[in-house]
CSV table of C-alpha atoms and ligand atoms in Angstrom, one decimal:
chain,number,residue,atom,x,y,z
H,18,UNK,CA,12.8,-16.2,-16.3
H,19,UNK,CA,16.1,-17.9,-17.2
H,20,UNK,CA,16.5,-19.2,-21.1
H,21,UNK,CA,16.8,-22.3,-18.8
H,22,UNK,CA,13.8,-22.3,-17.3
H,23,UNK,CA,12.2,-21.2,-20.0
H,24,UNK,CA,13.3,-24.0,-22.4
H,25,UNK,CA,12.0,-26.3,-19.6
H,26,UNK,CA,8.5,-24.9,-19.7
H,27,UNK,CA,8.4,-24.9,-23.4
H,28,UNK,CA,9.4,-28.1,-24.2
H,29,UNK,CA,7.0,-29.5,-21.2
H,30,UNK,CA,4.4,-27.7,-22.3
H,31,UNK,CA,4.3,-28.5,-25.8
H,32,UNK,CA,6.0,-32.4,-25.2
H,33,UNK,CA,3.2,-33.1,-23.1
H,34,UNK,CA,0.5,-32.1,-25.8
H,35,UNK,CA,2.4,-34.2,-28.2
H,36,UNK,CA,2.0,-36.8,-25.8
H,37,UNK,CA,-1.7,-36.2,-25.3
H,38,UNK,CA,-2.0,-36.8,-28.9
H,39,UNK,CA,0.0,-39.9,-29.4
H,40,UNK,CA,-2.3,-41.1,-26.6
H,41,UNK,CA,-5.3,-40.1,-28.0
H,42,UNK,CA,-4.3,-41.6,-31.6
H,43,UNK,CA,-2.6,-45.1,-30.5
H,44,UNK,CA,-6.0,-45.8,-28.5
H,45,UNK,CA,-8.1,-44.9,-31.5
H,46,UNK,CA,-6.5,-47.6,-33.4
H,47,UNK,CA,-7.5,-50.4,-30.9
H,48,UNK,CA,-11.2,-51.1,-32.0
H,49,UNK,CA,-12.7,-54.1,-31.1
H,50,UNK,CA,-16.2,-53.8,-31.1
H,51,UNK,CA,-18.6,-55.5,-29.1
H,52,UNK,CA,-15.6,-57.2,-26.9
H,53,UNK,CA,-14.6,-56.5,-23.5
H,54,UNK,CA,-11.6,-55.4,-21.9
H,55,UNK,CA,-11.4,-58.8,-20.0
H,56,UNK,CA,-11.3,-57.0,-16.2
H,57,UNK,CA,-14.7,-58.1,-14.3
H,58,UNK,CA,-15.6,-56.4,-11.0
H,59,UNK,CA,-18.4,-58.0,-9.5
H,60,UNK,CA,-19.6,-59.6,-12.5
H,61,UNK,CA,-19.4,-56.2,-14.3
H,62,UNK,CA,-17.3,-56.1,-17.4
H,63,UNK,CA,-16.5,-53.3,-19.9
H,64,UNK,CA,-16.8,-53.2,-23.8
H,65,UNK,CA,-13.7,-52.4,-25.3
H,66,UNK,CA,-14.9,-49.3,-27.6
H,67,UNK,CA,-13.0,-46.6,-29.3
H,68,UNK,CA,-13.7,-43.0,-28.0
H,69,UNK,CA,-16.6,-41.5,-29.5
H,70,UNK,CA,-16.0,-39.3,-32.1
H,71,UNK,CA,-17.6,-35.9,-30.8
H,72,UNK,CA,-15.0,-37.0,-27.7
H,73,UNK,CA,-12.4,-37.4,-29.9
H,74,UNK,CA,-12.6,-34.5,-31.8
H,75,UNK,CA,-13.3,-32.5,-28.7
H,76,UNK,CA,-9.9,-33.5,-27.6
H,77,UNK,CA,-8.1,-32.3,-30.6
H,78,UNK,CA,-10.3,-29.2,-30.9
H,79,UNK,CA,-8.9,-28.7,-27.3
H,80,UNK,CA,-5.3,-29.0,-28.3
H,81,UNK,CA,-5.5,-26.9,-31.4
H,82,UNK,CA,-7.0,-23.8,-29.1
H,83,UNK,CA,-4.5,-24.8,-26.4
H,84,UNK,CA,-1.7,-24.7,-29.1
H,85,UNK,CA,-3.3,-21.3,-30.9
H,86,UNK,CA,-3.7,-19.8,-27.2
H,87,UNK,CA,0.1,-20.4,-26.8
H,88,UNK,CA,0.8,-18.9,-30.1
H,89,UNK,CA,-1.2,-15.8,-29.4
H,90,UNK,CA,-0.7,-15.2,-25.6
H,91,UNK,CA,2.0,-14.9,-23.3
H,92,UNK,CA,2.4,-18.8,-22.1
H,93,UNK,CA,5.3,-20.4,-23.3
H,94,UNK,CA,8.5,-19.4,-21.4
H,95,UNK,CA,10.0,-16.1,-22.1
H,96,UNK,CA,8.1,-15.9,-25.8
H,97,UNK,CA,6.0,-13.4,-26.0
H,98,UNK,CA,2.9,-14.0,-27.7
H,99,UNK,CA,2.3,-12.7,-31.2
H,100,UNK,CA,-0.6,-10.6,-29.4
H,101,UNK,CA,2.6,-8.4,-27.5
H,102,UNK,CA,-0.4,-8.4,-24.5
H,103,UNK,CA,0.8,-8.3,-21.0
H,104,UNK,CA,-0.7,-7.3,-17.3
H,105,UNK,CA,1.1,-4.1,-17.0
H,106,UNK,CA,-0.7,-3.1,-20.6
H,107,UNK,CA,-4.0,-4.7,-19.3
H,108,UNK,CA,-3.6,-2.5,-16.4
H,109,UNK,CA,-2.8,0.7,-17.7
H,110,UNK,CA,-5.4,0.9,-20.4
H,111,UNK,CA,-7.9,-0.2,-17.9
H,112,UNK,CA,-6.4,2.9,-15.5
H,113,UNK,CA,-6.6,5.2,-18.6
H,114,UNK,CA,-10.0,4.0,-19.6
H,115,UNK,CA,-11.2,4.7,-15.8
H,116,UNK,CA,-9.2,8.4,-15.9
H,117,UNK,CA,-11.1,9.2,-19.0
H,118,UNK,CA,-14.7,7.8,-17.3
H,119,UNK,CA,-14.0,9.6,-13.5
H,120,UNK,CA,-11.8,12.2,-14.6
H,121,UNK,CA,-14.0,14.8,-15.1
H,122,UNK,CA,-15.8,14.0,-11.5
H,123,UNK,CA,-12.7,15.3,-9.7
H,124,UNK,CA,-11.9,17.8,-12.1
H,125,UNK,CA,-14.8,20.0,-11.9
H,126,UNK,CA,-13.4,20.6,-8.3
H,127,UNK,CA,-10.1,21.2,-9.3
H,128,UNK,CA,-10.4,25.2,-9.1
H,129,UNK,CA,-12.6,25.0,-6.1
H,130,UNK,CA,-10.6,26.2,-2.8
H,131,UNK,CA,-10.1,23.6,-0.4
H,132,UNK,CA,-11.9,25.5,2.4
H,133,UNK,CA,-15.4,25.2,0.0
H,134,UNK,CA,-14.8,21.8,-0.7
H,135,UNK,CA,-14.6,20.8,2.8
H,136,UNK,CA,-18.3,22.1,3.8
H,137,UNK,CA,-19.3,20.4,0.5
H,138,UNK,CA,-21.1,16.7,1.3
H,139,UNK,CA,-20.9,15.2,-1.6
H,140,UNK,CA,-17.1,16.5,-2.1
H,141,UNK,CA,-16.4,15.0,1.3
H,142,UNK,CA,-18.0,11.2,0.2
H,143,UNK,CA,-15.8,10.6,-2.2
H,144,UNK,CA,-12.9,12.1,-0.2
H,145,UNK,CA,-14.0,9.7,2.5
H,146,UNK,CA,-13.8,6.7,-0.3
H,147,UNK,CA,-10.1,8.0,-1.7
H,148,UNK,CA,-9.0,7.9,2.2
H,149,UNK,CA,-10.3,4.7,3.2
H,150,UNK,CA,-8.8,2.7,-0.4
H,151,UNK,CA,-5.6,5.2,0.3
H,152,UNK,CA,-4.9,6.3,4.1
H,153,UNK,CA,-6.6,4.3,6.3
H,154,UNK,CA,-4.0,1.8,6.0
H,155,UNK,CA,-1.8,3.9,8.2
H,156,UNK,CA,-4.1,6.7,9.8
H,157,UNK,CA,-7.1,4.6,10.6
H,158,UNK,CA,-10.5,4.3,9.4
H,159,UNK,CA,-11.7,7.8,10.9
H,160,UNK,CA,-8.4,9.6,10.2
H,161,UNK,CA,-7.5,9.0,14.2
H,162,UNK,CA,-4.0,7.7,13.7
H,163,UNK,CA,-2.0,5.4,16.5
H,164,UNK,CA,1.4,4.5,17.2
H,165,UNK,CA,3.5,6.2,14.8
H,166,UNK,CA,0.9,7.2,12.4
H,167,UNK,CA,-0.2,11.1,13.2
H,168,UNK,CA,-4.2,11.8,14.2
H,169,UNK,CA,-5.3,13.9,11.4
H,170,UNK,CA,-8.8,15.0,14.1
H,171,UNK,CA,-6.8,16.9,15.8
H,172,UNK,CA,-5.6,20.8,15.9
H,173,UNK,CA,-2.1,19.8,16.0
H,174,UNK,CA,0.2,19.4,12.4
H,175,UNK,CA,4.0,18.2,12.5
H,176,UNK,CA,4.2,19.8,8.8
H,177,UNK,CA,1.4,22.5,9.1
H,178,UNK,CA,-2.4,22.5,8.6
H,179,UNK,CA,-2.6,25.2,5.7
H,180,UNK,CA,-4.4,23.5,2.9
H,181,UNK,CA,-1.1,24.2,0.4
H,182,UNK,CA,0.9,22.4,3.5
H,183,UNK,CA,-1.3,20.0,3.9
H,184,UNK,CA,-1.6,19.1,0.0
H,185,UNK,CA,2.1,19.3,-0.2
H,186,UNK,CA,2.2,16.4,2.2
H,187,UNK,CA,0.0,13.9,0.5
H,188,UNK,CA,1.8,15.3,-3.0
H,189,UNK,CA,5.5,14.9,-2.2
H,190,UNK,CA,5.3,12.9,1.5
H,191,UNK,CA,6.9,14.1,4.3
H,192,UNK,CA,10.3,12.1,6.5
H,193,UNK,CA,10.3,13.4,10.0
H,194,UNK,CA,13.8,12.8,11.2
H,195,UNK,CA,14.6,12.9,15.2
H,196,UNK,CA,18.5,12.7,15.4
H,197,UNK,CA,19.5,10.4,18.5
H,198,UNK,CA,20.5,12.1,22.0
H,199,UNK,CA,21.9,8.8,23.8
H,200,UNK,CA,25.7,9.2,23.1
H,201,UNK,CA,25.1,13.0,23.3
H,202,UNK,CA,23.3,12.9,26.9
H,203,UNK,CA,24.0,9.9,28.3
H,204,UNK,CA,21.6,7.8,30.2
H,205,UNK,CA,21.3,10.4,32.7
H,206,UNK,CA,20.8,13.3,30.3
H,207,UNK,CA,18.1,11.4,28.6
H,208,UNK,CA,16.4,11.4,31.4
H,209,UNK,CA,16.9,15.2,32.9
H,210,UNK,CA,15.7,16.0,29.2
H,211,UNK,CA,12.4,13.6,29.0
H,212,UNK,CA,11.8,15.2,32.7
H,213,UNK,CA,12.1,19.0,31.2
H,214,UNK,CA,9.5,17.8,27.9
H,215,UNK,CA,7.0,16.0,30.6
H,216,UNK,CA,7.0,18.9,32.3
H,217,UNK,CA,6.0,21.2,29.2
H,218,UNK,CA,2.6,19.5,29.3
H,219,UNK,CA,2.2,20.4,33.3
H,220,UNK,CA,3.4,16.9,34.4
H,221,UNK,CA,4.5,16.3,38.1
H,222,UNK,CA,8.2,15.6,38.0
H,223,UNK,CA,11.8,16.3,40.0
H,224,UNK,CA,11.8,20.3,39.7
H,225,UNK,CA,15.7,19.9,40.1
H,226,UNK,CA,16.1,17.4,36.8
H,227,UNK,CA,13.5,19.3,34.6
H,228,UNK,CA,15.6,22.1,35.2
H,229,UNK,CA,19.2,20.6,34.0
H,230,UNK,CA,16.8,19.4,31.2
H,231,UNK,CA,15.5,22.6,30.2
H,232,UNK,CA,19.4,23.2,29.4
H,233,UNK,CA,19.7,20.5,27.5
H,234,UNK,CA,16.7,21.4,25.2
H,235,UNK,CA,18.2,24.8,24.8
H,236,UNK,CA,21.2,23.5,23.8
H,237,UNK,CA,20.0,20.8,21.4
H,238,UNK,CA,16.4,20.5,21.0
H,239,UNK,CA,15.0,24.0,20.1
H,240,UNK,CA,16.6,23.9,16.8
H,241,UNK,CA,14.0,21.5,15.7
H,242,UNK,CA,11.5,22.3,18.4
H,243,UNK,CA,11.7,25.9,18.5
H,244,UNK,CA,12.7,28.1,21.9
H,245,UNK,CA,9.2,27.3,22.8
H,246,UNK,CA,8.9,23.6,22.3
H,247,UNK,CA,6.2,24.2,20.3
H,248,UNK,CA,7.4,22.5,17.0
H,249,UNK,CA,8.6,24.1,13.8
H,250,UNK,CA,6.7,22.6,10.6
H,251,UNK,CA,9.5,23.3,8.4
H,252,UNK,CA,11.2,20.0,10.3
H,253,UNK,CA,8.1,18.0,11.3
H,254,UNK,CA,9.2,18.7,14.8
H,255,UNK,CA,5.8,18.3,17.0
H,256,UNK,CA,4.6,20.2,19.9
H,257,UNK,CA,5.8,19.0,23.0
H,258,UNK,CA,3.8,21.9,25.4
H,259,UNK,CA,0.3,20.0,25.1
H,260,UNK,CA,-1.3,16.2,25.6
H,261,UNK,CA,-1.1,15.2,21.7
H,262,UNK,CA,1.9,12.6,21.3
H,263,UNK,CA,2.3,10.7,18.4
H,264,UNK,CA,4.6,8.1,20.4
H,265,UNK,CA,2.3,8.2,23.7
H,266,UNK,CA,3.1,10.2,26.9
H,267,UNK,CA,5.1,7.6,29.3
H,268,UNK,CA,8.4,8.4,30.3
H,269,UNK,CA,9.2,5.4,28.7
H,270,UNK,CA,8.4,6.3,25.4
H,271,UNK,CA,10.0,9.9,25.6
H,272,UNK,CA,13.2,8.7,26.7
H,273,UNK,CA,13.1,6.3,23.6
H,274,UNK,CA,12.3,8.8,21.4
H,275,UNK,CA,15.2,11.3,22.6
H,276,UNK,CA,17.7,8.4,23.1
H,277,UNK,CA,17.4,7.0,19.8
H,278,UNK,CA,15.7,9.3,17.6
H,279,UNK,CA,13.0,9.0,15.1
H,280,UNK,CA,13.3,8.3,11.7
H,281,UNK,CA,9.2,7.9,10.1
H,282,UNK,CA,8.1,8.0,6.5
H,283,UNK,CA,4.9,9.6,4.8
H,284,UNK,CA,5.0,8.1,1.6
H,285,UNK,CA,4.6,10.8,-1.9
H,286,UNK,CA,1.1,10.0,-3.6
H,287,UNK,CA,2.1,12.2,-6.5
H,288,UNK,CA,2.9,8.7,-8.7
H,289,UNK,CA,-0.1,7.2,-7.5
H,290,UNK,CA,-3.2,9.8,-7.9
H,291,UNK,CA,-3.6,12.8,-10.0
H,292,UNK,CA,-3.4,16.3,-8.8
H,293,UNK,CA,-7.6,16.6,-8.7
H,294,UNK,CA,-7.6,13.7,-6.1
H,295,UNK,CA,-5.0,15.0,-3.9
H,296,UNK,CA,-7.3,18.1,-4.1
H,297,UNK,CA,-10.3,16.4,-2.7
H,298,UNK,CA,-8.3,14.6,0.0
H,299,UNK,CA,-7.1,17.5,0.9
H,300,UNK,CA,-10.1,19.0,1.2
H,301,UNK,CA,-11.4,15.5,3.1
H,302,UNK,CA,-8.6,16.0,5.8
H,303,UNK,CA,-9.9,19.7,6.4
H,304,UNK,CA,-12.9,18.2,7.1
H,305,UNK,CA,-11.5,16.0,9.9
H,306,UNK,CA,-10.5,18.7,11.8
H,307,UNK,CA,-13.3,20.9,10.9
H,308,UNK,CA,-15.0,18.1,13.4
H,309,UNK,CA,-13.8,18.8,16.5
V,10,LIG,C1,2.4,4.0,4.8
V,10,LIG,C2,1.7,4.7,5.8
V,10,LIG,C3,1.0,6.0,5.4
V,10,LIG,C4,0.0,6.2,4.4
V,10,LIG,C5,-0.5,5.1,3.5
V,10,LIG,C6,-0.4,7.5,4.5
V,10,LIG,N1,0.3,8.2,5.5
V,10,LIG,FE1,0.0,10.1,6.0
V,10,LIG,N2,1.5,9.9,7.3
V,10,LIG,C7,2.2,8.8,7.6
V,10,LIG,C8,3.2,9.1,8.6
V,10,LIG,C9,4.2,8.0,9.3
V,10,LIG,C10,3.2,10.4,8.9
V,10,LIG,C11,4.0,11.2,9.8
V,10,LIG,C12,5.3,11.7,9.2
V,10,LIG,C13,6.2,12.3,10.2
V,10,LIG,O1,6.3,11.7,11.3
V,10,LIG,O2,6.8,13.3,9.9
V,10,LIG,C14,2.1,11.0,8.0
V,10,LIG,C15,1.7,12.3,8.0
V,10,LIG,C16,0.6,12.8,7.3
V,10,LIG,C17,0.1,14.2,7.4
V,10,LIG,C18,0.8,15.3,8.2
V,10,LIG,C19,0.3,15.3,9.6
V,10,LIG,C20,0.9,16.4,10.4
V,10,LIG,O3,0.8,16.4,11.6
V,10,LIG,O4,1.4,17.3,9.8
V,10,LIG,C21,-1.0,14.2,6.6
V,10,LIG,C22,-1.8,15.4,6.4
V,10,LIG,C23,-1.2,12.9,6.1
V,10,LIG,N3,-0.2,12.1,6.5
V,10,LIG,C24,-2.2,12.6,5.2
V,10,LIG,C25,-2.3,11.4,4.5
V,10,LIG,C26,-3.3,11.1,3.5
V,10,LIG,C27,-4.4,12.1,3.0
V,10,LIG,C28,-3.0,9.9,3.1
V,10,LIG,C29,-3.7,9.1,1.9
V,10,LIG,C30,-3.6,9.7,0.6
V,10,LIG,C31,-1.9,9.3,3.8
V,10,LIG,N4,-1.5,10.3,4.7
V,10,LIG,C32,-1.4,8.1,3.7
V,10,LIG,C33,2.0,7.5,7.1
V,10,LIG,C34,1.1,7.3,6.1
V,11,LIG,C1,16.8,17.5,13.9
V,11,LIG,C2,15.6,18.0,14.5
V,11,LIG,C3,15.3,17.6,16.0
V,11,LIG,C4,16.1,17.8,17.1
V,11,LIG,C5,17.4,18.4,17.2
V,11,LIG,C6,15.3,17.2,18.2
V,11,LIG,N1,14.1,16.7,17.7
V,11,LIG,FE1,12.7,15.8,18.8
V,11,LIG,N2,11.6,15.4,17.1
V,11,LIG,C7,12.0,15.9,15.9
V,11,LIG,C8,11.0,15.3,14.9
V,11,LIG,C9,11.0,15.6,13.4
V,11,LIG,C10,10.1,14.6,15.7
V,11,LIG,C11,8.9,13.8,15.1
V,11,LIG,C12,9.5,12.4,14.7
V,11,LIG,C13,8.5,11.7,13.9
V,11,LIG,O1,7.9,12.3,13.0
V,11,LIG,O2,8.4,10.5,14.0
V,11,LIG,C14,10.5,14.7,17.1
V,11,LIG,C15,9.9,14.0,18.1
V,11,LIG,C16,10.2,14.2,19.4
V,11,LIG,C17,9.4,13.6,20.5
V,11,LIG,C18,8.2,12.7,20.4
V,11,LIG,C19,7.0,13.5,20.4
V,11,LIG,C20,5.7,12.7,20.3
V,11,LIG,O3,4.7,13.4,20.0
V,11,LIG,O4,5.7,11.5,20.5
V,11,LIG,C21,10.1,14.0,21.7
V,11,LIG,C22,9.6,13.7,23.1
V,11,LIG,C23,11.2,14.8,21.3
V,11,LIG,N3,11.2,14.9,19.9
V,11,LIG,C24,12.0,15.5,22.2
V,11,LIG,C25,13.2,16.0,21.8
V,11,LIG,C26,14.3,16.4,22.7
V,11,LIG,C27,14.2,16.4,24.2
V,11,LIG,C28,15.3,16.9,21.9
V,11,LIG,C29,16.7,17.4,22.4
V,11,LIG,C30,17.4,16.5,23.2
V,11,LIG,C31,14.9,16.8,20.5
V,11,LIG,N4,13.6,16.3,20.5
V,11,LIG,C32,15.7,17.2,19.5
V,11,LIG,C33,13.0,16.6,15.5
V,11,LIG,C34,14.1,17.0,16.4
């Protein structure tokens, strides 16, 4: 906040107290007793009595806490409080008091091996909880992914599906970067390209441009993609030989992708939950696949 603002919030804050009092004191003053105010609706008039006193009182009781809560506690502008209490403090002893509380549930499967842990039902409930409050967000309820956001059900892993890769990713987060083709190729390129990838998945397309795209891919794309097109985790580069597409199968789509490039973000959880969890959701994403 601005001193500016602040000043403005402290003098209105305590000027309109004051003013409650002055109120509150000027109209105890005025006491005439067993007179009315003079205003008659319908032929009912008012007696013109002071407050009552357990009113009165309760009024300045509630200005003195008002003004001792403003003294203790964060309220009046930038000052602090004598109290030094704020949110982020709130928050973090609340965190540490639930770390000491459910610590040691997901520590005593900290030296379990993933692979265990995964059969284990209890193990894979509170996985199941850590994903929904963590991952859903992104990769769906069930784990199944859309537009953008990888299926974790499935046999097939951008990054790798080893438990270390896998706890890797939700520890440090993964950026899989697609460098555009469009200036590269050109329009027509693009296309002889997308034709050659459609046909790694045994689509029907012009035997003559799959073939100038299969040049293309062996000129550019099997860096990334391997010689095989069947994606290299150590660039998050995805199989393009089978029917699993994280940007969907049209043409459409392909072209986009090889035209522009891709440039998507799974974010590091290391700041955010403690090696144990990352352990159990780990373990929880084994046990996606382990479905199928
Ligand atoms: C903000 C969205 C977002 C959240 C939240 C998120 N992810 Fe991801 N995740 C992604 C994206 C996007 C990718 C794909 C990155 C890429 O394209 O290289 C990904 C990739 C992954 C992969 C690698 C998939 C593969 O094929 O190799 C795993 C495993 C994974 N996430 C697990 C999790 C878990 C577990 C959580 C919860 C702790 C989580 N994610 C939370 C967006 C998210
Ligand atoms: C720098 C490495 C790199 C190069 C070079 C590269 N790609 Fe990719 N490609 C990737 C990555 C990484 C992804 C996944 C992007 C993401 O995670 O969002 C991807 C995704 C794709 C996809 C989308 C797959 C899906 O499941 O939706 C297609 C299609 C594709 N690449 C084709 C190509 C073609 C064709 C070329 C050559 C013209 C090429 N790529 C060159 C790294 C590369």
């Amino acid at each position: 906040m601005s001193t500016g603002i602040s000043w403005f919030v402290i003098i209105g804050t305590l000027g309109s107290i004051l003013g409650f009092f002055l109120l509150l004191f000027m109209n105890r003053k005025i006491s005439r007793p067993g007179q009315t105010t003079g205003h008659s609706y319908d032929g009912i008039e008012e007696y013109d009595n002071p407050l009552p006193a357990w009113w009165y009182w309760a009024f300045i009781l509630s200005m003195v806490f008002g003004l001792g809560y403003l003294a203790y506690y964060p309220g009046l502008g930038n000052f602090a409080g004598l109290s030094g209490w704020t949110q982020v403090k709130d928050l973090e002893e609340d965190r540490a008091a639930a770390a000491e509380k459910y610590g040691p549930i997901f520590a005593q499967y900290r030296e379990v091996p993933i692979d265990e842990l995964a059969k284990n039902p209890d193990v894979v409930k509170i996985g199941r909880r850590l994903f929904t409050t963590n991952c859903s967000v992104c990769h769906g309820a069930t784990g199944q992914g859309s537009f953008g956001f990888p299926n974790l059900t499935d046999s097939e892993w951008m990054w790798g599906g080893s438990n270390e890769a896998i706890e890797e990713t939700i520890t440090n987060g993964r950026n899989g970067v697609m460098t555009p083709f469009g200036s590269i190729l050109g329009e027509k390129g693009v296309s002889e390209a997308a034709s050659y990838v459609m046909s790694l998945s045994g689509r029907e397309v012009d035997p003559e441009e799959a073939a100038k795209g299969k040049v293309h891919f062996q000129t550019y794309c099997f860096v990334c993609h391997g010689m095989d097109a069947k994606g290299q985790a150590m660039f998050g580069a995805p199989n393009l030989t089978n029917e699993i597409w994280l940007y969907g199968n049209s043409r459409l789509r392909i072209e986009y992708t090889i035209k522009n490039g891709r440039n998507n973000q799974m974010p590091s959880f290391k700041d955010k939950l403690s090696a144990d969890k990352i352990h159990i959701l780990a373990a929880y994403v084994k046990s996606l696949g382990a479905n199928k």
